[in-house]
mmCIF file of C-alpha atoms in Angstrom:
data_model
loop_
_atom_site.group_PDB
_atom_site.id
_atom_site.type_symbol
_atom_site.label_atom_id
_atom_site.label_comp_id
_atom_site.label_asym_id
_atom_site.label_seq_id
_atom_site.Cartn_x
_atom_site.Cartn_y
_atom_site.Cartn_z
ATOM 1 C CA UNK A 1 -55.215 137.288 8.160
ATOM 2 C CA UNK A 2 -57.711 140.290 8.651
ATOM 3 C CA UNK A 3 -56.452 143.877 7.430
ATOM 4 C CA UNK A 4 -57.107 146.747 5.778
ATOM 5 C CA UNK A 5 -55.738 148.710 2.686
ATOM 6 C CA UNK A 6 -55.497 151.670 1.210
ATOM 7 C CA UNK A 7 -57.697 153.281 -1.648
ATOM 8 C CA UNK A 8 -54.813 153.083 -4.007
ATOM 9 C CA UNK A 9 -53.946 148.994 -3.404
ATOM 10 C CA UNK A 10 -57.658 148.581 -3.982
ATOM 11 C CA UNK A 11 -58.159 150.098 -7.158
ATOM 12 C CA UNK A 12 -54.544 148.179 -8.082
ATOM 13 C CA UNK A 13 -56.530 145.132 -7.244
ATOM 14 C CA UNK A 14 -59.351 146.120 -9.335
ATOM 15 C CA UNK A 15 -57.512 146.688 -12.347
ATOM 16 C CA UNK A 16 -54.154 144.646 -11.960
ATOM 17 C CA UNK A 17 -51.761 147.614 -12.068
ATOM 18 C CA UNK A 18 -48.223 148.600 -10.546
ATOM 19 C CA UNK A 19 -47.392 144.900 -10.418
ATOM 20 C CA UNK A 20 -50.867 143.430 -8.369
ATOM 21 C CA UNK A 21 -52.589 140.505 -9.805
ATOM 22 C CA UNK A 22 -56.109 141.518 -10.883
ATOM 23 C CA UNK A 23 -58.545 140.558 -8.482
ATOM 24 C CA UNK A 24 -61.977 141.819 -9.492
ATOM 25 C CA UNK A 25 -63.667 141.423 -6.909
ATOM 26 C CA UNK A 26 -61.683 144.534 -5.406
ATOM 27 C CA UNK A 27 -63.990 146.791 -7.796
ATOM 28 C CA UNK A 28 -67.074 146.208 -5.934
ATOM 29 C CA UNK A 29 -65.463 148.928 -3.390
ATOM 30 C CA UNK A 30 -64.898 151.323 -6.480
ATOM 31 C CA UNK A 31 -67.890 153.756 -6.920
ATOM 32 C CA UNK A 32 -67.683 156.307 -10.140
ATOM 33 C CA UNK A 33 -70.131 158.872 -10.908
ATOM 34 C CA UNK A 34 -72.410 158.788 -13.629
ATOM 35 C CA UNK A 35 -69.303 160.249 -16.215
ATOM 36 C CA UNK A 36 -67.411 157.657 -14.861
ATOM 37 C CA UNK A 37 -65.239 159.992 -13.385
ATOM 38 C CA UNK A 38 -64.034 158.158 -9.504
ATOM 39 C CA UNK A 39 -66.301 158.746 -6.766
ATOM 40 C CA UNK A 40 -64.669 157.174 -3.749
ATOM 41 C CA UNK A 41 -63.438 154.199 -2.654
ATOM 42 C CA UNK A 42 -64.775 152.102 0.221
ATOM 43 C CA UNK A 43 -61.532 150.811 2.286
ATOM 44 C CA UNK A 44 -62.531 148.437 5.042
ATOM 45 C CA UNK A 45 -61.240 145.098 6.189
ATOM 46 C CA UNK A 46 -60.351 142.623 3.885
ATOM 47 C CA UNK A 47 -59.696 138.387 4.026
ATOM 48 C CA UNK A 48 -55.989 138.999 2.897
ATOM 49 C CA UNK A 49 -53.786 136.167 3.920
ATOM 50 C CA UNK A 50 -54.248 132.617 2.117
ATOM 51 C CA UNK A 51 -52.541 129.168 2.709
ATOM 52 C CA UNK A 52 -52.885 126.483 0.857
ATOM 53 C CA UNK A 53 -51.391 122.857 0.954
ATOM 54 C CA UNK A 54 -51.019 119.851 -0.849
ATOM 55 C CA UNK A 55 -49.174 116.253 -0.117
ATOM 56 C CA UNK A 56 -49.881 113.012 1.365
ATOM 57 C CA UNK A 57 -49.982 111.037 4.339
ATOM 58 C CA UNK A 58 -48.954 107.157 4.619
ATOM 59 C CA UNK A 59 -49.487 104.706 7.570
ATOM 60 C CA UNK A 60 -48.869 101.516 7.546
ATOM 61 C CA UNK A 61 -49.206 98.741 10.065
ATOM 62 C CA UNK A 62 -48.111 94.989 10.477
ATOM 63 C CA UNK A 63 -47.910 92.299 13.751
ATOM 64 C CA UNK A 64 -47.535 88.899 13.984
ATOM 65 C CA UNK A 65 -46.020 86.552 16.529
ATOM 66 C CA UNK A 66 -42.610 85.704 16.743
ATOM 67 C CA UNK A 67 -41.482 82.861 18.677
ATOM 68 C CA UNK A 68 -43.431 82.810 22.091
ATOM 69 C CA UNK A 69 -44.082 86.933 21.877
ATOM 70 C CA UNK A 70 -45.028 89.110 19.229
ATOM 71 C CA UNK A 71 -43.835 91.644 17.145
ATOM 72 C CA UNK A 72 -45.439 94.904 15.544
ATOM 73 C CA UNK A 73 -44.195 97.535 12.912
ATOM 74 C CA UNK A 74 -45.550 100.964 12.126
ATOM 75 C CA UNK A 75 -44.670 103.718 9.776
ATOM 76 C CA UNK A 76 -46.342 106.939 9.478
ATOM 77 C CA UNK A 77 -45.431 109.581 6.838
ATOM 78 C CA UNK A 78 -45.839 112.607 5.268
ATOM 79 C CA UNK A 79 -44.926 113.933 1.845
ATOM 80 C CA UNK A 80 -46.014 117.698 1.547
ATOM 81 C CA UNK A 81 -45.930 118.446 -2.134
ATOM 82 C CA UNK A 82 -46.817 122.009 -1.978
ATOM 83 C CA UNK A 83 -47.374 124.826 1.085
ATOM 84 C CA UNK A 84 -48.576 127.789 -1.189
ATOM 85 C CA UNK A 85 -48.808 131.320 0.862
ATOM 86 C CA UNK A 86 -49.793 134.235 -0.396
ATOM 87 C CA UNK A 87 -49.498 137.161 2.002
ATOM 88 C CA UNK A 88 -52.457 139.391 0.312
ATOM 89 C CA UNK A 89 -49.910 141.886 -0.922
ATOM 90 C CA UNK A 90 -51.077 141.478 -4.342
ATOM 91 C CA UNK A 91 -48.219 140.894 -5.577
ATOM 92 C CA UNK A 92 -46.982 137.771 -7.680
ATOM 93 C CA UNK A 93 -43.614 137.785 -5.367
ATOM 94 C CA UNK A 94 -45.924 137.149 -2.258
ATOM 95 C CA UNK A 95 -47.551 134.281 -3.869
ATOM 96 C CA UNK A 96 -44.468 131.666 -2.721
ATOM 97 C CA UNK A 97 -44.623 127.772 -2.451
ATOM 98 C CA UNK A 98 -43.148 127.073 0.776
ATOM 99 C CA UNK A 99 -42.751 123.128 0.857
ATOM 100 C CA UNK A 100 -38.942 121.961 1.944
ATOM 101 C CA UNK A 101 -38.157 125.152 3.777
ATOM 102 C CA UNK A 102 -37.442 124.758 6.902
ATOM 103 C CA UNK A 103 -36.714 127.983 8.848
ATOM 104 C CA UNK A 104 -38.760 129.418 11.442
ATOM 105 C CA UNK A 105 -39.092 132.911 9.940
ATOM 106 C CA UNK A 106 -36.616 133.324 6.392
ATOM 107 C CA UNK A 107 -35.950 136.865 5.243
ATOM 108 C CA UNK A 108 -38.679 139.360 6.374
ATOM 109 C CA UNK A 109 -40.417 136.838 9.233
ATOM 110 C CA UNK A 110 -42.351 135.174 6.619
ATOM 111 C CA UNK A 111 -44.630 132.206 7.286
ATOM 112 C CA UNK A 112 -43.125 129.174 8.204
ATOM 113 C CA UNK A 113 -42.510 126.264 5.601
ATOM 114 C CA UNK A 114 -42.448 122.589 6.387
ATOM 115 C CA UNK A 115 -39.689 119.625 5.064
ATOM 116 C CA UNK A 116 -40.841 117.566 1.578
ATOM 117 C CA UNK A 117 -40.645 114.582 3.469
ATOM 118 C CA UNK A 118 -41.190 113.552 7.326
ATOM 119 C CA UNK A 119 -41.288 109.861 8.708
ATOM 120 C CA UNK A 120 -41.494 107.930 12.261
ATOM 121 C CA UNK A 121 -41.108 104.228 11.951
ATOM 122 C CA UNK A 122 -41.127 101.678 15.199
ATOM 123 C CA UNK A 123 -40.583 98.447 15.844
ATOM 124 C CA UNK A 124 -42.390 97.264 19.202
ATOM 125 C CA UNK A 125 -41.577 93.620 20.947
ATOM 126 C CA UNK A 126 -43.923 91.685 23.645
ATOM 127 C CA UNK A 127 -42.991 88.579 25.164
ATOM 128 C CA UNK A 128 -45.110 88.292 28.578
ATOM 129 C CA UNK A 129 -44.280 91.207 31.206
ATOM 130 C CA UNK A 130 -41.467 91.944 28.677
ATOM 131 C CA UNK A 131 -42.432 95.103 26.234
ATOM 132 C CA UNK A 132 -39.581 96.583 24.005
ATOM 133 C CA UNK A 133 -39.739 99.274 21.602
ATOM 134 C CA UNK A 134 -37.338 101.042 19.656
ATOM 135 C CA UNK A 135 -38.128 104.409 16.853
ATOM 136 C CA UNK A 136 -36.896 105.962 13.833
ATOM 137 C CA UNK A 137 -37.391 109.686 13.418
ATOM 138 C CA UNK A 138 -37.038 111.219 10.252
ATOM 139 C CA UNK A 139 -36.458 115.119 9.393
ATOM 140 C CA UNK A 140 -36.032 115.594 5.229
ATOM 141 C CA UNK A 141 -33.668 117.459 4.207
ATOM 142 C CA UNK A 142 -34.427 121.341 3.253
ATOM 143 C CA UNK A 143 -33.427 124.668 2.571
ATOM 144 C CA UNK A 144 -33.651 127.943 4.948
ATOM 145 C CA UNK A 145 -35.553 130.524 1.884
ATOM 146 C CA UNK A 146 -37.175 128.914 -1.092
ATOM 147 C CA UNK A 147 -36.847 132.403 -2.453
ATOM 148 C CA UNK A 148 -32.858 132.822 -1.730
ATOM 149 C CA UNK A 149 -30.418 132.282 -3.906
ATOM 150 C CA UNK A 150 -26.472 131.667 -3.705
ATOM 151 C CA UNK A 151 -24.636 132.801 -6.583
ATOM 152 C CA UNK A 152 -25.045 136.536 -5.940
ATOM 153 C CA UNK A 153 -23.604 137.933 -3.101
ATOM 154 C CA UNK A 154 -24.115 140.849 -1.472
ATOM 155 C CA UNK A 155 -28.177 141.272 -2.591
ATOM 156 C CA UNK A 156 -30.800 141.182 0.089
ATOM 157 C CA UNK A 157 -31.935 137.346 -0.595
ATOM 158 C CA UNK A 158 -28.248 136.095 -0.805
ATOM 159 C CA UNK A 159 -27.693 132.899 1.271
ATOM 160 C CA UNK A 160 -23.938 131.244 1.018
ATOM 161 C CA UNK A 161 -25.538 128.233 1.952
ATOM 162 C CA UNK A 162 -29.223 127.568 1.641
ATOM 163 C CA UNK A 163 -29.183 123.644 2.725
ATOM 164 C CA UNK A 164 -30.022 122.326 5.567
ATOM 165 C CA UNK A 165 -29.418 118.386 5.790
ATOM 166 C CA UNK A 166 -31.587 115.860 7.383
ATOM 167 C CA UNK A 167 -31.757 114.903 10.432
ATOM 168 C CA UNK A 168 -32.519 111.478 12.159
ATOM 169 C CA UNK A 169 -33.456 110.695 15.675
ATOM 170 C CA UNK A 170 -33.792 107.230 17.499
ATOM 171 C CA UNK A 171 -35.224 106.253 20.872
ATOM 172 C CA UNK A 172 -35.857 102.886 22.407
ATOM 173 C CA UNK A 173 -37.522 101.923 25.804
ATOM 174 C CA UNK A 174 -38.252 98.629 27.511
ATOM 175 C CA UNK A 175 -41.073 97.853 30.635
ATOM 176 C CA UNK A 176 -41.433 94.837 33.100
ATOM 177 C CA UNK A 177 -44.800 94.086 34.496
ATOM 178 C CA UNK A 178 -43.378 92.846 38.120
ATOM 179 C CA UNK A 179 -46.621 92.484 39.371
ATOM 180 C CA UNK A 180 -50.037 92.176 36.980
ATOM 181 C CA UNK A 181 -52.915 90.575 39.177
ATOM 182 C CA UNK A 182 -56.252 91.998 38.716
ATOM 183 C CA UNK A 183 -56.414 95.185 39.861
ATOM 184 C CA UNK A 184 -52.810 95.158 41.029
ATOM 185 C CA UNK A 185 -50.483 96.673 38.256
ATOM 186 C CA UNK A 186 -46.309 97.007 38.953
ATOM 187 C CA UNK A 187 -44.311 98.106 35.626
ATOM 188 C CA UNK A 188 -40.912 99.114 35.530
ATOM 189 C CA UNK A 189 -39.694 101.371 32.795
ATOM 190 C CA UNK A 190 -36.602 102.704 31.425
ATOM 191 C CA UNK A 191 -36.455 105.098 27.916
ATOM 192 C CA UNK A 192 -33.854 106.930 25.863
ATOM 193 C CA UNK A 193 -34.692 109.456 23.137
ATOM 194 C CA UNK A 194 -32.550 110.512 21.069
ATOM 195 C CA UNK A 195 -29.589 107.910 22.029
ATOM 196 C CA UNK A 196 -27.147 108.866 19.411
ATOM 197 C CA UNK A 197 -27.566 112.246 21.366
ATOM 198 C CA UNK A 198 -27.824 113.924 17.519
ATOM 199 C CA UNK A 199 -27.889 118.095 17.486
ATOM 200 C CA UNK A 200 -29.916 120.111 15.748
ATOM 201 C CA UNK A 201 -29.164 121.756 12.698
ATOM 202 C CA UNK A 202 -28.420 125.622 12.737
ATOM 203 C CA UNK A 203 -31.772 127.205 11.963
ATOM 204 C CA UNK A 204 -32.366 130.619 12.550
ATOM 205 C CA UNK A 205 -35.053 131.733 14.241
ATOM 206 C CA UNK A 206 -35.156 135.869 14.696
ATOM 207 C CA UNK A 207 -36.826 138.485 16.696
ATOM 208 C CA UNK A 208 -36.379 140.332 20.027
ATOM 209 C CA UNK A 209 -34.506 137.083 21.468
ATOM 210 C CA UNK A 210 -33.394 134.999 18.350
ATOM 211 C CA UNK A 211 -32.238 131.379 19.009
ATOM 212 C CA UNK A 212 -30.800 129.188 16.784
ATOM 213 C CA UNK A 213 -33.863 126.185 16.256
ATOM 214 C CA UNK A 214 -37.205 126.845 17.257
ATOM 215 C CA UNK A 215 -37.909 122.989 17.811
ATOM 216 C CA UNK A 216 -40.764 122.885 15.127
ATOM 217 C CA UNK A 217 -39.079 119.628 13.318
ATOM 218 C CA UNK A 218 -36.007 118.864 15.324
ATOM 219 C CA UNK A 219 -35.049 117.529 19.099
ATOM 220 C CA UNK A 220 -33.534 120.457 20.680
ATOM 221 C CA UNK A 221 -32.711 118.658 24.115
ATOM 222 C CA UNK A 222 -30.275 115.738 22.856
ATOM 223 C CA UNK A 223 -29.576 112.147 24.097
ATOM 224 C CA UNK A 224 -32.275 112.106 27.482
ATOM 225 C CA UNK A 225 -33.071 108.894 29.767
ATOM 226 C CA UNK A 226 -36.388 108.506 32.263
ATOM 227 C CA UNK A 227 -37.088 105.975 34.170
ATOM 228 C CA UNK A 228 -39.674 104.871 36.793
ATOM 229 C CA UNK A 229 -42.531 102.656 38.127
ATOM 230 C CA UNK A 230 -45.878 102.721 37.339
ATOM 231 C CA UNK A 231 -48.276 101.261 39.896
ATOM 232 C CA UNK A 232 -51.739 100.648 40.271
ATOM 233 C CA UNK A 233 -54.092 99.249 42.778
#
């Protein structure tokens, strides 16, 4: 994030005073006269916001046939081992590893975290026009505020309960080909997401019109069914 500050948060940069990390890079802004008495200080706009991230991703892939049609299986996921923002406060309390939290905003709208651990795992079945497929979607378990706590109530970081469990989602769909002749393409389709019709967990989300998820990790909708024909000639 771009922004500006003050001639006093500068010169705490510059010499890592009232509780600011020393950055000295800030002192290039400081000019002193020759005594080295404190000329001015040149406030302009600054780089101040930082992110940065660490974890892995994992795919994995297999087929082979089964009896007269085939069968495939995929996994995909993600294991974030660290989400470090630092809000350019200069402070060592903005400095905060975000990985497993889950909220949309936590206490004073900060950043948003993301869960340790995220999967999706299918299993897909083709036996001529026949296609099947059915999904596993995987939420980790997290907490709402890295930085709350529960065994204080009544201070400004208190949370009763900071967990929020995990969540998983399955889907499944099926297609016919009725008619597949050159050109000439008929498919029927049916799908389900989210069968077990599984809600969301409580998670916060403030601000003029504050809702409850924001839909970042988790189905908001519930247990949903399309269904149609695809054609083409």
């Amino acid at each position: 994030m771009i922004g500006s500050l003050t001639a006093q948060q500068i010169l705490n940069f510059c010499y890592g005073q009232a509780g600011f990390n020393k950055d000295a890079s800030y002192c290039n802004f400081v000019n002193r006269n020759a005594d080295g008495s404190l000329k001015n200080v040149v406030a302009t706009n600054f780089n101040l916001q930082s992110l940065k991230t660490r974890g892995l991703d994992l795919e994995v892939a297999y087929s082979r046939s089964l009896g007269s049609g085939r069968i495939g299986l995929r996994f995909l996921g993600n294991a974030l081992g660290a989400l470090i923002i630092d809000q350019g406060t200069g402070l060592a309390s903005a400095v905060v590893n975000r990985a497993g939290e889950v909220s949309q905003n936590g206490f004073n709208r900060v950043p948003n975290g993301s869960p340790k651990w995220r999967h999706t795992f299918n299993v897909t079945y083709s036996r001529g026009p026949l296609d099947v497929f059915g999904q596993w979607r995987y939420v980790g378990a997290g907490v709402y505020d890295v930085t709350a706590q529960s065994t204080t109530p009544g201070v400004a970081n208190y949370i009763e309960n900071n967990r929020i469990a995990s969540v998983s989602y399955f889907d499944l769909a099926v297609s016919y080909k009725v008619i597949a002749t050159g050109s000439k393409k008929v498919e029927l389709f049916l799908r389900g997401d989210n069968i077990l019709d599984k809600a969301p967990p409580i998670v916060v989300q403030g601000g003029i019109n504050p809702i409850a998820n924001s839909g970042s990790f988790y189905d908001l909708v519930g247990a949903r069914v399309t269904g149609g024909v695809r054609f083409s000639y």
